[in-house]
mmCIF file of C-alpha atoms in Angstrom:
data_model
loop_
_atom_site.group_PDB
_atom_site.id
_atom_site.type_symbol
_atom_site.label_atom_id
_atom_site.label_comp_id
_atom_site.label_asym_id
_atom_site.label_seq_id
_atom_site.Cartn_x
_atom_site.Cartn_y
_atom_site.Cartn_z
ATOM 1 C CA ASP A 3 57.335 -70.218 62.262
ATOM 2 C CA ARG A 4 56.680 -66.612 61.199
ATOM 3 C CA ALA A 5 58.600 -66.913 57.933
ATOM 4 C CA VAL A 6 56.690 -70.020 56.851
ATOM 5 C CA VAL A 7 53.300 -68.448 57.593
ATOM 6 C CA LEU A 8 54.236 -65.178 55.886
ATOM 7 C CA GLU A 9 55.485 -67.068 52.806
ATOM 8 C CA ALA A 10 52.245 -69.090 52.624
ATOM 9 C CA ILE A 11 50.257 -65.876 52.784
ATOM 10 C CA LEU A 12 52.364 -63.882 50.345
ATOM 11 C CA ASN A 13 52.704 -66.552 47.658
ATOM 12 C CA GLY A 14 48.926 -66.840 47.599
ATOM 13 C CA SER A 15 48.757 -70.510 48.422
ATOM 14 C CA SER A 16 47.110 -69.904 51.769
ATOM 15 C CA PRO A 17 45.901 -66.405 52.676
ATOM 16 C CA LEU A 18 44.083 -67.964 55.631
ATOM 17 C CA ALA A 19 47.255 -69.571 57.039
ATOM 18 C CA LEU A 20 46.704 -67.573 60.226
ATOM 19 C CA GLU A 21 44.142 -70.160 61.239
ATOM 20 C CA TYR A 22 46.980 -72.532 62.100
ATOM 21 C CA ALA A 23 49.485 -69.961 63.323
ATOM 22 C CA SER A 24 50.656 -69.408 66.870
ATOM 23 C CA THR A 25 49.197 -66.720 69.106
ATOM 24 C CA ASP A 26 52.328 -64.611 68.616
ATOM 25 C CA ILE A 27 51.993 -64.705 64.831
ATOM 26 C CA CYS A 28 48.284 -63.837 65.028
ATOM 27 C CA ASP A 29 49.351 -60.775 67.017
ATOM 28 C CA ASP A 30 52.008 -59.770 64.471
ATOM 29 C CA GLU A 31 50.579 -56.763 62.639
ATOM 30 C CA GLU A 32 52.738 -57.222 59.533
ATOM 31 C CA VAL A 33 51.664 -60.853 59.104
ATOM 32 C CA VAL A 34 48.004 -60.111 59.802
ATOM 33 C CA ARG A 35 47.945 -57.178 57.374
ATOM 34 C CA ALA A 36 49.546 -59.379 54.702
ATOM 35 C CA ALA A 37 46.846 -62.002 55.249
ATOM 36 C CA ILE A 38 44.046 -59.443 55.211
ATOM 37 C CA SER A 39 45.385 -57.881 52.018
ATOM 38 C CA ARG A 40 44.919 -61.287 50.349
ATOM 39 C CA ASP A 41 41.618 -62.170 52.031
ATOM 40 C CA GLY A 42 39.768 -59.789 54.337
ATOM 41 C CA SER A 43 38.197 -62.659 56.229
ATOM 42 C CA ALA A 44 41.617 -63.506 57.696
ATOM 43 C CA LEU A 45 40.679 -60.932 60.338
ATOM 44 C CA ARG A 46 38.822 -63.695 62.176
ATOM 45 C CA PHE A 47 42.175 -65.304 63.061
ATOM 46 C CA ALA A 48 43.870 -62.097 64.229
ATOM 47 C CA SER A 49 44.517 -61.455 67.904
ATOM 48 C CA ASP A 50 41.997 -59.533 69.987
ATOM 49 C CA THR A 51 44.392 -56.593 69.939
ATOM 50 C CA LEU A 52 44.442 -56.438 66.140
ATOM 51 C CA ARG A 53 40.694 -57.059 65.867
ATOM 52 C CA SER A 54 40.390 -53.897 67.989
ATOM 53 C CA ASP A 55 42.690 -51.896 65.706
ATOM 54 C CA ARG A 56 40.559 -49.565 63.573
ATOM 55 C CA ASP A 57 43.027 -49.471 60.663
ATOM 56 C CA VAL A 58 43.400 -53.253 60.520
ATOM 57 C CA VAL A 59 39.630 -53.740 60.638
ATOM 58 C CA ARG A 60 39.061 -51.013 58.044
ATOM 59 C CA GLU A 61 41.436 -52.811 55.661
ATOM 60 C CA SER A 62 39.460 -56.028 56.116
ATOM 61 C CA VAL A 63 35.975 -54.543 55.679
ATOM 62 C CA ARG A 64 37.008 -52.586 52.583
ATOM 63 C CA GLN A 65 37.311 -55.964 50.879
ATOM 64 C CA LYS A 66 34.404 -57.731 52.503
ATOM 65 C CA ALA A 67 31.930 -55.696 54.506
ATOM 66 C CA TRP A 68 30.670 -58.783 56.336
ATOM 67 C CA CYS A 69 34.081 -59.131 57.984
ATOM 68 C CA LEU A 70 32.985 -56.456 60.445
ATOM 69 C CA GLN A 71 31.595 -59.374 62.454
ATOM 70 C CA PHE A 72 35.187 -60.378 63.280
ATOM 71 C CA ALA A 73 36.073 -56.949 64.699
ATOM 72 C CA SER A 74 35.964 -56.223 68.417
ATOM 73 C CA ASP A 75 32.553 -55.502 69.905
ATOM 74 C CA ASP A 76 33.493 -51.844 70.310
ATOM 75 C CA LEU A 77 34.345 -51.469 66.630
ATOM 76 C CA GLN A 78 31.203 -53.328 65.578
ATOM 77 C CA ARG A 79 29.233 -50.629 67.410
ATOM 78 C CA ASP A 80 31.376 -47.742 66.177
ATOM 79 C CA ARG A 81 28.986 -45.579 64.147
ATOM 80 C CA THR A 82 31.727 -43.974 62.054
ATOM 81 C CA LEU A 83 33.155 -47.325 61.012
ATOM 82 C CA VAL A 84 29.698 -48.765 60.363
ATOM 83 C CA MET A 85 28.883 -45.792 58.099
ATOM 84 C CA GLU A 86 32.085 -46.445 56.148
ATOM 85 C CA VAL A 87 31.015 -50.055 55.689
ATOM 86 C CA MET A 88 27.525 -49.032 54.607
ATOM 87 C CA LYS A 89 28.767 -46.402 52.138
ATOM 88 C CA GLY A 90 31.142 -48.977 50.735
ATOM 89 C CA GLY A 91 28.228 -50.932 49.351
ATOM 90 C CA GLY A 92 25.912 -51.473 52.243
ATOM 91 C CA PHE A 93 25.620 -54.466 54.434
ATOM 92 C CA VAL A 94 22.540 -55.779 56.164
ATOM 93 C CA TRP A 95 24.620 -57.287 58.972
ATOM 94 C CA CYS A 96 25.313 -53.822 60.361
ATOM 95 C CA ILE A 97 21.679 -53.049 61.046
ATOM 96 C CA GLU A 98 20.692 -56.586 61.922
ATOM 97 C CA HIS A 99 23.458 -57.374 64.416
ATOM 98 C CA ALA A 100 24.997 -54.133 65.576
ATOM 99 C CA ASP A 101 21.859 -52.375 66.824
ATOM 100 C CA PHE A 102 21.779 -49.744 64.098
ATOM 101 C CA GLY A 103 18.256 -50.582 62.944
ATOM 102 C CA GLY A 104 17.012 -47.331 64.457
ATOM 103 C CA ASP A 105 19.689 -45.126 62.895
ATOM 104 C CA LYS A 106 18.008 -43.486 59.911
ATOM 105 C CA GLU A 107 21.212 -42.545 58.092
ATOM 106 C CA ILE A 108 22.606 -46.065 58.337
ATOM 107 C CA VAL A 109 19.296 -47.701 57.414
ATOM 108 C CA LEU A 110 18.976 -45.421 54.367
ATOM 109 C CA GLU A 111 22.408 -46.558 53.201
ATOM 110 C CA ALA A 112 21.437 -50.181 53.776
ATOM 111 C CA VAL A 113 18.148 -49.992 51.889
ATOM 112 C CA LYS A 114 19.859 -48.210 48.990
ATOM 113 C CA ALA A 115 22.117 -51.233 48.626
ATOM 114 C CA SER A 116 19.429 -53.803 49.382
ATOM 115 C CA GLY A 117 15.809 -52.784 49.791
ATOM 116 C CA GLU A 118 15.037 -55.948 51.680
ATOM 117 C CA SER A 119 17.299 -54.817 54.505
ATOM 118 C CA LEU A 120 14.241 -52.798 55.567
ATOM 119 C CA GLU A 121 13.304 -55.999 57.409
ATOM 120 C CA PHE A 122 15.878 -55.173 60.094
ATOM 121 C CA ALA A 123 14.963 -51.504 60.526
ATOM 122 C CA SER A 124 13.191 -50.299 63.641
ATOM 123 C CA ASP A 125 9.402 -50.071 63.600
ATOM 124 C CA ASP A 126 9.672 -46.277 63.489
ATOM 125 C CA LEU A 127 11.782 -46.420 60.329
ATOM 126 C CA LYS A 128 9.489 -49.017 58.756
ATOM 127 C CA ALA A 129 6.808 -46.340 59.109
ATOM 128 C CA ASP A 130 9.014 -43.591 57.640
ATOM 129 C CA PRO A 131 7.968 -42.856 54.037
ATOM 130 C CA GLU A 132 11.463 -41.686 53.041
ATOM 131 C CA VAL A 133 13.052 -44.935 54.198
ATOM 132 C CA VAL A 134 10.359 -47.159 52.689
ATOM 133 C CA LEU A 135 10.384 -45.324 49.350
ATOM 134 C CA GLN A 136 14.167 -45.664 49.209
ATOM 135 C CA ALA A 137 13.849 -49.394 49.890
ATOM 136 C CA ILE A 138 11.258 -49.952 47.168
ATOM 137 C CA GLN A 139 13.475 -48.121 44.689
ATOM 138 C CA ASP A 140 15.665 -51.211 44.964
ATOM 139 C CA THR A 141 12.925 -53.837 45.118
ATOM 140 C CA SER A 142 9.166 -53.779 45.484
ATOM 141 C CA HIS A 143 9.533 -56.813 47.774
ATOM 142 C CA ALA A 144 10.705 -54.418 50.477
ATOM 143 C CA LEU A 145 7.122 -53.212 50.804
ATOM 144 C CA GLN A 146 6.324 -56.339 52.835
ATOM 145 C CA TYR A 147 8.550 -54.998 55.638
ATOM 146 C CA ALA A 148 6.964 -51.532 55.716
ATOM 147 C CA SER A 149 4.504 -50.595 58.424
ATOM 148 C CA LYS A 150 0.899 -51.623 57.928
ATOM 149 C CA GLY A 151 -0.015 -47.982 57.343
ATOM 150 C CA LEU A 152 2.512 -47.532 54.528
ATOM 151 C CA ARG A 153 1.581 -50.866 52.958
ATOM 152 C CA ALA A 154 -1.949 -49.468 52.706
ATOM 153 C CA ASP A 155 -0.814 -46.063 51.442
ATOM 154 C CA ARG A 156 -1.881 -45.704 47.803
ATOM 155 C CA ALA A 157 1.026 -43.435 46.835
ATOM 156 C CA VAL A 158 3.607 -45.817 48.322
ATOM 157 C CA VAL A 159 2.071 -48.859 46.641
ATOM 158 C CA LEU A 160 1.905 -47.030 43.294
ATOM 159 C CA GLU A 161 5.564 -46.084 43.636
ATOM 160 C CA ALA A 162 6.449 -49.730 44.269
ATOM 161 C CA VAL A 163 4.559 -50.771 41.161
ATOM 162 C CA LYS A 164 6.115 -47.967 39.119
ATOM 163 C CA CYS A 165 9.655 -48.776 40.218
ATOM 164 C CA ASN A 166 9.466 -52.507 39.817
ATOM 165 C CA GLY A 167 6.598 -53.168 37.468
#
């Protein structure tokens, strides 16, 4: 019953009540948005139609970037949406699972948030001094994912030591 599910979501006792809801309720935008406003991961229980709705997905990933994995395949590969997720705090999942490891702008955002996300960058970007230096600004451990040439580059290694002792 729609009213029961909506009440469970709104009173906070069960923001993930969609898991047990009917197909019709999981396709009800008002109910799904209420659930997502309480817990972004409720997107995983939304209908395919709503998981393909950019605004619904955006609301979910604003709370929890990793919820992009519950969006439709098309939205997971949507560069504009992925950039929003990355600028909202970065998320390794985007470059690891959505084939953005070769997109320099997205990888730069990812390594700013977590230097170790360099692991999932393309080989070309692992050899790009700008990307690697950005990654080691976050953690010197990122150097292990850089190309062999940059790992042997004195200036890059000194920067890693300088940034992270």
